[in-house]
């Protein structure tokens, strides 16, 4: 049965910089009802004239166009998102250092992703104090750091030292800005997700997170071939994992995957698919798929996803604040 409490009924207040910015946790919000996530950052920046077709992808905007990043966060909040993700999915110390920055400068860029999101949150809550808004630190997979589309295949290293260099400084930089909620997202491999959660809990003992996997078109396997049921069963045992699901897959894959997830766990499910368009990792561009209006497919499927147990719902690449507004209206009316 779909939860009856609306996101707009949630209450919280902001705190000062340097403290834990989110006094209300995600688990509490989910206990009250369905929660709306934001949508795409990178493709939304592209749509606003901020180029992302390079190895840092949307992370370049943290230094080149920070006002555009803030504007995207603000527009998603205005549209009804109650959880926004930092623009840190592809912001890693090794990648930033390759562009000539020192390690300290690279960490500062990652910290900027948190501050921009928190500033947008505080501005919104100043005007709408009755609305709870959380900021989640986005933790993309090692494959995203490679900038070659490997997050869609999982065909990359499992080296402990490689994982350490990419993931740990980002977790530390985000946590130092007060974040305690994290999005462990677009994960194509169960072994990396397990490693990330273990290290996240060690670095931030009071952290909450959701884990969302990159799933094959059959809806039954992660990108690397691991059964989705096994991944969900693992997430079910992890106290820090508040919700589990999938993201940046076509909407039709969500339909296939949700029964598999629900059979393996009774935790809240999370789904934030892309528009259904196809990504070219070489050209770093998206190719629209033919057929009905893509966002009609996306929003038309959402009620069935909520009935299947999705409690954290949003959009990924090629979705926009317009889609977030549709989801918000759907949730409030449910």
Short mmCIF file of N, CA and C in Angstrom, two decimals, residues 39-197:
data_model
loop_
_atom_site.label_atom_id
_atom_site.label_comp_id
_atom_site.label_asym_id
_atom_site.label_seq_id
_atom_site.Cartn_x
_atom_site.Cartn_y
_atom_site.Cartn_z
N UNK A 39 16.78 15.66 -9.56
CA UNK A 39 17.03 15.01 -10.84
C UNK A 39 18.45 15.21 -11.29
N UNK A 40 18.66 15.23 -12.59
CA UNK A 40 20.00 15.30 -13.16
C UNK A 40 20.70 16.59 -12.80
N UNK A 41 22.02 16.51 -12.62
CA UNK A 41 22.85 17.70 -12.50
C UNK A 41 23.63 17.92 -13.80
N UNK A 42 24.40 16.93 -14.26
CA UNK A 42 25.26 17.12 -15.42
C UNK A 42 24.51 17.52 -16.66
N UNK A 43 23.48 16.78 -17.02
CA UNK A 43 22.75 17.11 -18.24
C UNK A 43 21.93 18.39 -18.08
N UNK A 44 21.56 18.73 -16.86
CA UNK A 44 20.87 20.00 -16.63
C UNK A 44 21.84 21.17 -16.79
N UNK A 45 23.08 20.99 -16.35
CA UNK A 45 24.09 22.02 -16.59
C UNK A 45 24.33 22.19 -18.09
N UNK A 46 24.40 21.07 -18.81
CA UNK A 46 24.54 21.15 -20.27
C UNK A 46 23.42 21.97 -20.89
N UNK A 47 22.21 21.71 -20.45
CA UNK A 47 21.05 22.42 -21.00
C UNK A 47 21.13 23.91 -20.72
N UNK A 48 21.89 24.30 -19.71
CA UNK A 48 22.03 25.72 -19.36
C UNK A 48 23.31 26.33 -19.91
N UNK A 49 23.97 25.60 -20.81
CA UNK A 49 25.13 26.14 -21.48
C UNK A 49 26.45 25.91 -20.77
N UNK A 50 26.48 25.07 -19.75
CA UNK A 50 27.71 24.76 -19.03
C UNK A 50 28.24 23.44 -19.55
N UNK A 51 29.36 23.46 -20.25
CA UNK A 51 29.88 22.25 -20.88
C UNK A 51 30.36 21.22 -19.88
N UNK A 52 30.06 19.94 -20.15
CA UNK A 52 30.49 18.86 -19.26
C UNK A 52 31.20 17.73 -20.02
N UNK A 53 31.43 17.87 -21.30
CA UNK A 53 32.00 16.79 -22.11
C UNK A 53 33.52 16.72 -21.94
N UNK A 54 33.96 16.43 -20.73
CA UNK A 54 35.36 16.23 -20.42
C UNK A 54 35.45 15.34 -19.19
N UNK A 55 36.63 14.94 -18.78
CA UNK A 55 36.76 13.87 -17.79
C UNK A 55 36.21 14.24 -16.42
N UNK A 56 36.16 15.51 -16.07
CA UNK A 56 35.59 15.90 -14.78
C UNK A 56 34.07 15.98 -14.83
N UNK A 57 33.50 15.94 -16.03
CA UNK A 57 32.05 16.00 -16.24
C UNK A 57 31.47 17.19 -15.47
N UNK A 58 30.42 17.01 -14.70
CA UNK A 58 29.78 18.14 -14.03
C UNK A 58 30.64 18.76 -12.94
N UNK A 59 31.66 18.03 -12.46
CA UNK A 59 32.50 18.55 -11.38
C UNK A 59 33.26 19.81 -11.80
N UNK A 60 33.52 19.98 -13.10
CA UNK A 60 34.22 21.18 -13.54
C UNK A 60 33.44 22.44 -13.18
N UNK A 61 32.12 22.34 -13.17
CA UNK A 61 31.29 23.51 -12.87
C UNK A 61 31.45 23.99 -11.44
N UNK A 62 31.99 23.16 -10.55
CA UNK A 62 32.19 23.58 -9.16
C UNK A 62 33.14 24.77 -9.07
N UNK A 63 34.07 24.85 -10.02
CA UNK A 63 35.00 25.99 -10.04
C UNK A 63 34.73 26.94 -11.19
N UNK A 64 34.20 26.42 -12.32
CA UNK A 64 33.99 27.26 -13.50
C UNK A 64 32.63 27.94 -13.51
N UNK A 65 31.63 27.34 -12.91
CA UNK A 65 30.27 27.91 -12.93
C UNK A 65 29.51 27.53 -11.67
N UNK A 66 30.03 27.88 -10.49
CA UNK A 66 29.34 27.48 -9.25
C UNK A 66 27.94 28.06 -9.13
N UNK A 67 27.72 29.24 -9.71
CA UNK A 67 26.38 29.83 -9.64
C UNK A 67 25.36 28.98 -10.40
N UNK A 68 25.81 28.30 -11.47
CA UNK A 68 24.91 27.42 -12.21
C UNK A 68 24.56 26.19 -11.39
N UNK A 69 25.53 25.66 -10.65
CA UNK A 69 25.26 24.51 -9.78
C UNK A 69 24.23 24.89 -8.72
N UNK A 70 24.41 26.05 -8.10
CA UNK A 70 23.45 26.51 -7.09
C UNK A 70 22.07 26.69 -7.70
N UNK A 71 22.01 27.23 -8.91
CA UNK A 71 20.73 27.45 -9.57
C UNK A 71 20.01 26.13 -9.84
N UNK A 72 20.77 25.10 -10.23
CA UNK A 72 20.14 23.79 -10.47
C UNK A 72 19.58 23.23 -9.16
N UNK A 73 20.37 23.28 -8.09
CA UNK A 73 19.87 22.83 -6.79
C UNK A 73 18.59 23.59 -6.41
N UNK A 74 18.62 24.90 -6.58
CA UNK A 74 17.48 25.74 -6.19
C UNK A 74 16.24 25.39 -7.00
N UNK A 75 16.42 25.16 -8.29
CA UNK A 75 15.26 24.84 -9.13
C UNK A 75 14.64 23.50 -8.74
N UNK A 76 15.47 22.52 -8.37
CA UNK A 76 14.91 21.24 -7.93
C UNK A 76 14.16 21.40 -6.62
N UNK A 77 14.67 22.21 -5.72
CA UNK A 77 13.96 22.44 -4.46
C UNK A 77 12.64 23.15 -4.70
N UNK A 78 12.65 24.15 -5.56
CA UNK A 78 11.42 24.86 -5.90
C UNK A 78 10.40 23.92 -6.53
N UNK A 79 10.90 22.92 -7.28
CA UNK A 79 10.00 21.97 -7.94
C UNK A 79 9.44 20.93 -6.98
N UNK A 80 10.01 20.83 -5.78
CA UNK A 80 9.45 19.91 -4.80
C UNK A 80 10.38 18.83 -4.29
N UNK A 81 11.63 18.82 -4.73
CA UNK A 81 12.58 17.84 -4.18
C UNK A 81 12.82 18.13 -2.71
N UNK A 82 12.92 17.09 -1.90
CA UNK A 82 13.21 17.26 -0.49
C UNK A 82 14.53 16.62 -0.09
N UNK A 83 15.20 15.98 -1.04
CA UNK A 83 16.58 15.55 -0.88
C UNK A 83 17.33 15.96 -2.14
N UNK A 84 18.41 16.72 -1.98
CA UNK A 84 19.25 17.08 -3.12
C UNK A 84 20.64 16.49 -2.90
N UNK A 85 21.29 16.12 -4.00
CA UNK A 85 22.60 15.49 -3.94
C UNK A 85 23.69 16.48 -4.32
N UNK A 86 24.80 16.43 -3.63
CA UNK A 86 25.94 17.27 -3.97
C UNK A 86 26.45 16.93 -5.36
N UNK A 87 27.03 17.91 -6.00
CA UNK A 87 27.60 17.71 -7.34
C UNK A 87 29.01 17.12 -7.22
N UNK A 88 29.09 15.96 -6.59
CA UNK A 88 30.38 15.33 -6.31
C UNK A 88 30.49 13.93 -6.90
N UNK A 89 29.54 13.54 -7.73
CA UNK A 89 29.52 12.19 -8.29
C UNK A 89 30.85 11.85 -8.97
N UNK A 90 31.40 12.80 -9.73
CA UNK A 90 32.64 12.56 -10.45
C UNK A 90 33.76 13.46 -9.95
N UNK A 91 33.59 14.03 -8.77
CA UNK A 91 34.62 14.88 -8.17
C UNK A 91 35.48 14.04 -7.24
N UNK A 92 36.67 13.71 -7.69
CA UNK A 92 37.59 12.90 -6.89
C UNK A 92 38.95 13.58 -6.86
N UNK A 93 39.69 13.32 -5.80
CA UNK A 93 41.01 13.94 -5.66
C UNK A 93 41.95 13.56 -6.81
N UNK A 94 42.08 12.26 -7.18
CA UNK A 94 43.00 11.94 -8.28
C UNK A 94 42.63 12.64 -9.59
N UNK A 95 41.34 12.70 -9.92
CA UNK A 95 40.93 13.35 -11.18
C UNK A 95 41.19 14.83 -11.14
N UNK A 96 40.92 15.46 -10.02
CA UNK A 96 41.15 16.90 -9.89
C UNK A 96 42.64 17.22 -9.89
N UNK A 97 43.45 16.36 -9.31
CA UNK A 97 44.89 16.58 -9.31
C UNK A 97 45.48 16.44 -10.72
N UNK A 98 44.86 15.62 -11.55
CA UNK A 98 45.33 15.50 -12.94
C UNK A 98 45.17 16.81 -13.72
N UNK A 99 44.29 17.68 -13.22
CA UNK A 99 44.08 18.97 -13.89
C UNK A 99 45.02 20.05 -13.35
N UNK A 100 45.97 19.66 -12.49
CA UNK A 100 46.97 20.60 -12.01
C UNK A 100 46.76 21.11 -10.60
N UNK A 101 45.72 20.64 -9.92
CA UNK A 101 45.47 21.08 -8.56
C UNK A 101 46.29 20.28 -7.56
N UNK A 102 46.58 20.87 -6.42
CA UNK A 102 47.20 20.13 -5.33
C UNK A 102 46.14 19.28 -4.66
N UNK A 103 46.57 18.38 -3.78
CA UNK A 103 45.59 17.56 -3.06
C UNK A 103 44.68 18.43 -2.21
N UNK A 104 45.24 19.44 -1.55
CA UNK A 104 44.42 20.33 -0.72
C UNK A 104 43.41 21.09 -1.57
N UNK A 105 43.83 21.54 -2.74
CA UNK A 105 42.90 22.25 -3.64
C UNK A 105 41.81 21.31 -4.13
N UNK A 106 42.17 20.07 -4.42
CA UNK A 106 41.18 19.10 -4.88
C UNK A 106 40.14 18.82 -3.80
N UNK A 107 40.59 18.66 -2.57
CA UNK A 107 39.65 18.46 -1.47
C UNK A 107 38.74 19.68 -1.30
N UNK A 108 39.29 20.87 -1.52
CA UNK A 108 38.48 22.08 -1.39
C UNK A 108 37.39 22.13 -2.46
N UNK A 109 37.68 21.64 -3.65
CA UNK A 109 36.66 21.59 -4.70
C UNK A 109 35.52 20.67 -4.27
N UNK A 110 35.86 19.51 -3.73
CA UNK A 110 34.83 18.58 -3.27
C UNK A 110 34.00 19.21 -2.15
N UNK A 111 34.68 19.90 -1.23
CA UNK A 111 33.96 20.59 -0.16
C UNK A 111 33.00 21.64 -0.72
N UNK A 112 33.39 22.28 -1.81
CA UNK A 112 32.52 23.27 -2.45
C UNK A 112 31.20 22.65 -2.89
N UNK A 113 31.25 21.40 -3.34
CA UNK A 113 30.00 20.74 -3.76
C UNK A 113 29.02 20.65 -2.60
N UNK A 114 29.53 20.41 -1.40
CA UNK A 114 28.66 20.36 -0.22
C UNK A 114 28.14 21.74 0.13
N UNK A 115 29.02 22.73 0.10
CA UNK A 115 28.60 24.08 0.50
C UNK A 115 27.56 24.66 -0.44
N UNK A 116 27.72 24.42 -1.75
CA UNK A 116 26.74 24.93 -2.70
C UNK A 116 25.36 24.32 -2.46
N UNK A 117 25.32 23.02 -2.19
CA UNK A 117 24.04 22.36 -1.92
C UNK A 117 23.45 22.83 -0.60
N UNK A 118 24.30 22.96 0.42
CA UNK A 118 23.81 23.42 1.72
C UNK A 118 23.33 24.86 1.67
N UNK A 119 24.01 25.71 0.89
CA UNK A 119 23.56 27.09 0.74
C UNK A 119 22.18 27.14 0.07
N UNK A 120 22.00 26.32 -0.97
CA UNK A 120 20.70 26.27 -1.64
C UNK A 120 19.63 25.75 -0.68
N UNK A 121 19.98 24.74 0.11
CA UNK A 121 19.04 24.21 1.11
C UNK A 121 18.65 25.29 2.12
N UNK A 122 19.64 26.00 2.65
CA UNK A 122 19.37 27.01 3.67
C UNK A 122 18.52 28.15 3.11
N UNK A 123 18.82 28.56 1.87
CA UNK A 123 18.04 29.61 1.24
C UNK A 123 16.58 29.18 1.08
N UNK A 124 16.39 27.94 0.64
CA UNK A 124 15.03 27.44 0.45
C UNK A 124 14.29 27.34 1.78
N UNK A 125 14.96 26.82 2.79
CA UNK A 125 14.29 26.64 4.07
C UNK A 125 14.04 27.98 4.77
N UNK A 126 14.84 29.01 4.44
CA UNK A 126 14.55 30.32 4.97
C UNK A 126 13.22 30.85 4.47
N UNK A 127 12.91 30.51 3.22
CA UNK A 127 11.63 30.94 2.64
C UNK A 127 10.50 29.96 2.94
N UNK A 128 10.85 28.71 3.21
CA UNK A 128 9.84 27.66 3.45
C UNK A 128 10.24 26.85 4.69
N UNK A 129 10.18 27.47 5.86
CA UNK A 129 10.68 26.79 7.08
C UNK A 129 9.90 25.55 7.44
N UNK A 130 8.73 25.37 6.87
CA UNK A 130 7.92 24.19 7.21
C UNK A 130 8.38 22.95 6.44
N UNK A 131 9.28 23.10 5.48
CA UNK A 131 9.69 21.98 4.64
C UNK A 131 11.05 21.43 5.08
N UNK A 132 11.12 20.14 5.28
CA UNK A 132 12.40 19.50 5.57
C UNK A 132 13.15 19.27 4.27
N UNK A 133 14.41 19.63 4.26
CA UNK A 133 15.27 19.40 3.10
C UNK A 133 16.58 18.79 3.58
N UNK A 134 16.98 17.69 2.97
CA UNK A 134 18.24 17.04 3.30
C UNK A 134 19.21 17.15 2.14
N UNK A 135 20.49 17.19 2.46
CA UNK A 135 21.55 17.18 1.46
C UNK A 135 22.31 15.87 1.59
N UNK A 136 22.42 15.14 0.48
CA UNK A 136 23.14 13.86 0.45
C UNK A 136 24.44 14.04 -0.31
N UNK A 137 25.52 13.53 0.24
CA UNK A 137 26.80 13.55 -0.45
C UNK A 137 26.85 12.46 -1.49
N UNK A 138 26.98 12.84 -2.75
CA UNK A 138 26.99 11.87 -3.84
C UNK A 138 28.33 11.17 -3.93
N UNK A 139 28.31 9.83 -3.87
CA UNK A 139 29.50 9.00 -3.99
C UNK A 139 29.34 8.09 -5.20
N UNK A 140 29.88 8.53 -6.32
CA UNK A 140 29.84 7.69 -7.51
C UNK A 140 30.83 6.55 -7.42
N UNK A 141 30.73 5.57 -8.30
CA UNK A 141 31.63 4.42 -8.26
C UNK A 141 32.99 4.74 -8.85
N UNK A 142 33.93 3.84 -8.65
CA UNK A 142 35.26 4.00 -9.23
C UNK A 142 35.17 4.15 -10.74
N UNK A 143 34.23 3.46 -11.35
CA UNK A 143 34.07 3.55 -12.80
C UNK A 143 33.77 4.95 -13.28
N UNK A 144 33.09 5.76 -12.46
CA UNK A 144 32.81 7.14 -12.86
C UNK A 144 34.10 7.94 -12.92
N UNK A 145 35.01 7.70 -12.00
CA UNK A 145 36.32 8.37 -12.00
C UNK A 145 37.07 8.08 -13.30
N UNK A 146 36.92 6.88 -13.85
CA UNK A 146 37.61 6.53 -15.09
C UNK A 146 37.11 7.33 -16.28
N UNK A 147 35.88 7.85 -16.19
CA UNK A 147 35.31 8.73 -17.22
C UNK A 147 35.24 8.08 -18.59
N UNK A 148 35.01 6.76 -18.61
CA UNK A 148 34.91 6.06 -19.89
C UNK A 148 33.65 5.20 -19.99
N UNK A 149 32.70 5.47 -19.12
CA UNK A 149 31.46 4.70 -19.12
C UNK A 149 31.54 3.40 -18.35
N UNK A 150 32.64 3.19 -17.61
CA UNK A 150 32.82 1.91 -16.90
C UNK A 150 31.80 1.70 -15.80
N UNK A 151 31.15 2.79 -15.31
CA UNK A 151 30.13 2.58 -14.29
C UNK A 151 28.91 1.84 -14.84
N UNK A 152 28.81 1.76 -16.17
CA UNK A 152 27.70 1.04 -16.78
C UNK A 152 28.03 -0.41 -17.08
N UNK A 153 29.28 -0.81 -16.84
CA UNK A 153 29.69 -2.19 -17.09
C UNK A 153 30.28 -2.86 -15.85
N UNK A 154 30.93 -2.10 -14.98
CA UNK A 154 31.61 -2.67 -13.83
C UNK A 154 32.91 -3.35 -14.19
N UNK A 155 33.40 -3.17 -15.42
CA UNK A 155 34.62 -3.83 -15.88
C UNK A 155 35.83 -2.97 -15.55
N UNK A 156 36.24 -3.01 -14.27
CA UNK A 156 37.40 -2.24 -13.85
C UNK A 156 38.01 -2.86 -12.60
N UNK A 157 39.10 -2.25 -12.13
CA UNK A 157 39.90 -2.78 -11.04
C UNK A 157 39.11 -2.97 -9.74
N UNK A 158 39.58 -3.88 -8.93
CA UNK A 158 39.05 -4.02 -7.57
C UNK A 158 40.16 -3.78 -6.56
N UNK A 159 41.20 -3.04 -6.96
CA UNK A 159 42.34 -2.80 -6.10
C UNK A 159 41.96 -1.96 -4.89
N UNK A 160 42.38 -2.41 -3.72
CA UNK A 160 42.12 -1.67 -2.48
C UNK A 160 42.73 -0.27 -2.54
N UNK A 161 43.95 -0.15 -3.05
CA UNK A 161 44.60 1.15 -3.09
C UNK A 161 43.91 2.10 -4.06
N UNK A 162 43.41 1.58 -5.17
CA UNK A 162 42.67 2.42 -6.12
C UNK A 162 41.38 2.94 -5.50
N UNK A 163 40.64 2.04 -4.84
CA UNK A 163 39.41 2.45 -4.17
C UNK A 163 39.70 3.50 -3.10
N UNK A 164 40.75 3.26 -2.33
CA UNK A 164 41.12 4.21 -1.26
C UNK A 164 41.35 5.60 -1.82
N UNK A 165 42.16 5.70 -2.88
CA UNK A 165 42.54 7.00 -3.42
C UNK A 165 41.35 7.78 -3.95
N UNK A 166 40.37 7.08 -4.52
CA UNK A 166 39.21 7.76 -5.10
C UNK A 166 38.15 8.06 -4.07
N UNK A 167 37.84 7.11 -3.22
CA UNK A 167 36.66 7.24 -2.36
C UNK A 167 36.92 7.94 -1.02
N UNK A 168 38.02 7.62 -0.36
CA UNK A 168 38.20 8.09 1.01
C UNK A 168 38.32 9.62 1.11
N UNK A 169 39.15 10.28 0.29
CA UNK A 169 39.21 11.74 0.41
C UNK A 169 37.87 12.43 0.17
N UNK A 170 37.07 11.89 -0.73
CA UNK A 170 35.75 12.50 -1.00
C UNK A 170 34.83 12.34 0.20
N UNK A 171 34.80 11.15 0.78
CA UNK A 171 33.99 10.96 1.98
C UNK A 171 34.41 11.93 3.08
N UNK A 172 35.73 12.05 3.27
CA UNK A 172 36.24 12.93 4.32
C UNK A 172 35.88 14.39 4.05
N UNK A 173 36.04 14.83 2.82
CA UNK A 173 35.75 16.23 2.48
C UNK A 173 34.28 16.56 2.68
N UNK A 174 33.40 15.66 2.30
CA UNK A 174 31.96 15.89 2.47
C UNK A 174 31.57 15.84 3.95
N UNK A 175 32.13 14.89 4.68
CA UNK A 175 31.82 14.77 6.10
C UNK A 175 32.30 15.99 6.88
N UNK A 176 33.44 16.53 6.48
CA UNK A 176 33.98 17.71 7.16
C UNK A 176 33.09 18.93 7.00
N UNK A 177 32.23 18.91 5.97
CA UNK A 177 31.26 20.00 5.80
C UNK A 177 29.95 19.73 6.55
N UNK A 178 29.92 18.64 7.30
CA UNK A 178 28.77 18.34 8.14
C UNK A 178 27.80 17.32 7.59
N UNK A 179 28.06 16.77 6.42
CA UNK A 179 27.11 15.83 5.84
C UNK A 179 27.16 14.48 6.56
N UNK A 180 25.98 13.95 6.80
CA UNK A 180 25.86 12.63 7.41
C UNK A 180 24.97 11.71 6.59
N UNK A 181 24.45 12.22 5.50
CA UNK A 181 23.65 11.43 4.57
C UNK A 181 24.42 11.33 3.26
N UNK A 182 24.48 10.10 2.70
CA UNK A 182 25.26 9.87 1.50
C UNK A 182 24.46 9.04 0.50
N UNK A 183 24.68 9.35 -0.78
CA UNK A 183 24.09 8.58 -1.87
C UNK A 183 25.20 7.73 -2.49
N UNK A 184 25.18 6.45 -2.20
CA UNK A 184 26.15 5.51 -2.78
C UNK A 184 25.49 5.00 -4.06
N UNK A 185 25.77 5.69 -5.17
CA UNK A 185 24.90 5.55 -6.33
C UNK A 185 25.60 5.05 -7.58
N UNK A 186 24.75 4.56 -8.50
CA UNK A 186 25.18 4.03 -9.80
C UNK A 186 26.25 2.96 -9.62
N UNK A 187 26.05 2.11 -8.63
CA UNK A 187 27.05 1.08 -8.30
C UNK A 187 26.87 -0.13 -9.21
N UNK A 188 27.88 -0.45 -10.04
CA UNK A 188 27.75 -1.60 -10.94
C UNK A 188 28.25 -2.90 -10.36
N UNK A 189 28.90 -2.82 -9.17
CA UNK A 189 29.53 -4.01 -8.58
C UNK A 189 29.14 -4.10 -7.11
N UNK A 190 28.79 -5.30 -6.67
CA UNK A 190 28.47 -5.50 -5.27
C UNK A 190 29.71 -5.41 -4.40
N UNK A 191 30.85 -5.90 -4.86
CA UNK A 191 32.04 -5.87 -4.02
C UNK A 191 32.45 -4.43 -3.71
N UNK A 192 32.33 -3.54 -4.67
CA UNK A 192 32.68 -2.15 -4.41
C UNK A 192 31.67 -1.49 -3.46
N UNK A 193 30.39 -1.78 -3.64
CA UNK A 193 29.38 -1.23 -2.74
C UNK A 193 29.62 -1.70 -1.31
N UNK A 194 29.94 -2.97 -1.14
CA UNK A 194 30.22 -3.49 0.20
C UNK A 194 31.43 -2.77 0.80
N UNK A 195 32.48 -2.60 0.00
CA UNK A 195 33.69 -1.92 0.47
C UNK A 195 33.35 -0.49 0.88
N UNK A 196 32.58 0.19 0.05
CA UNK A 196 32.24 1.59 0.31
C UNK A 196 31.46 1.75 1.60
N UNK A 197 30.48 0.91 1.83
CA UNK A 197 29.67 1.02 3.04
C UNK A 197 30.52 0.75 4.27
#
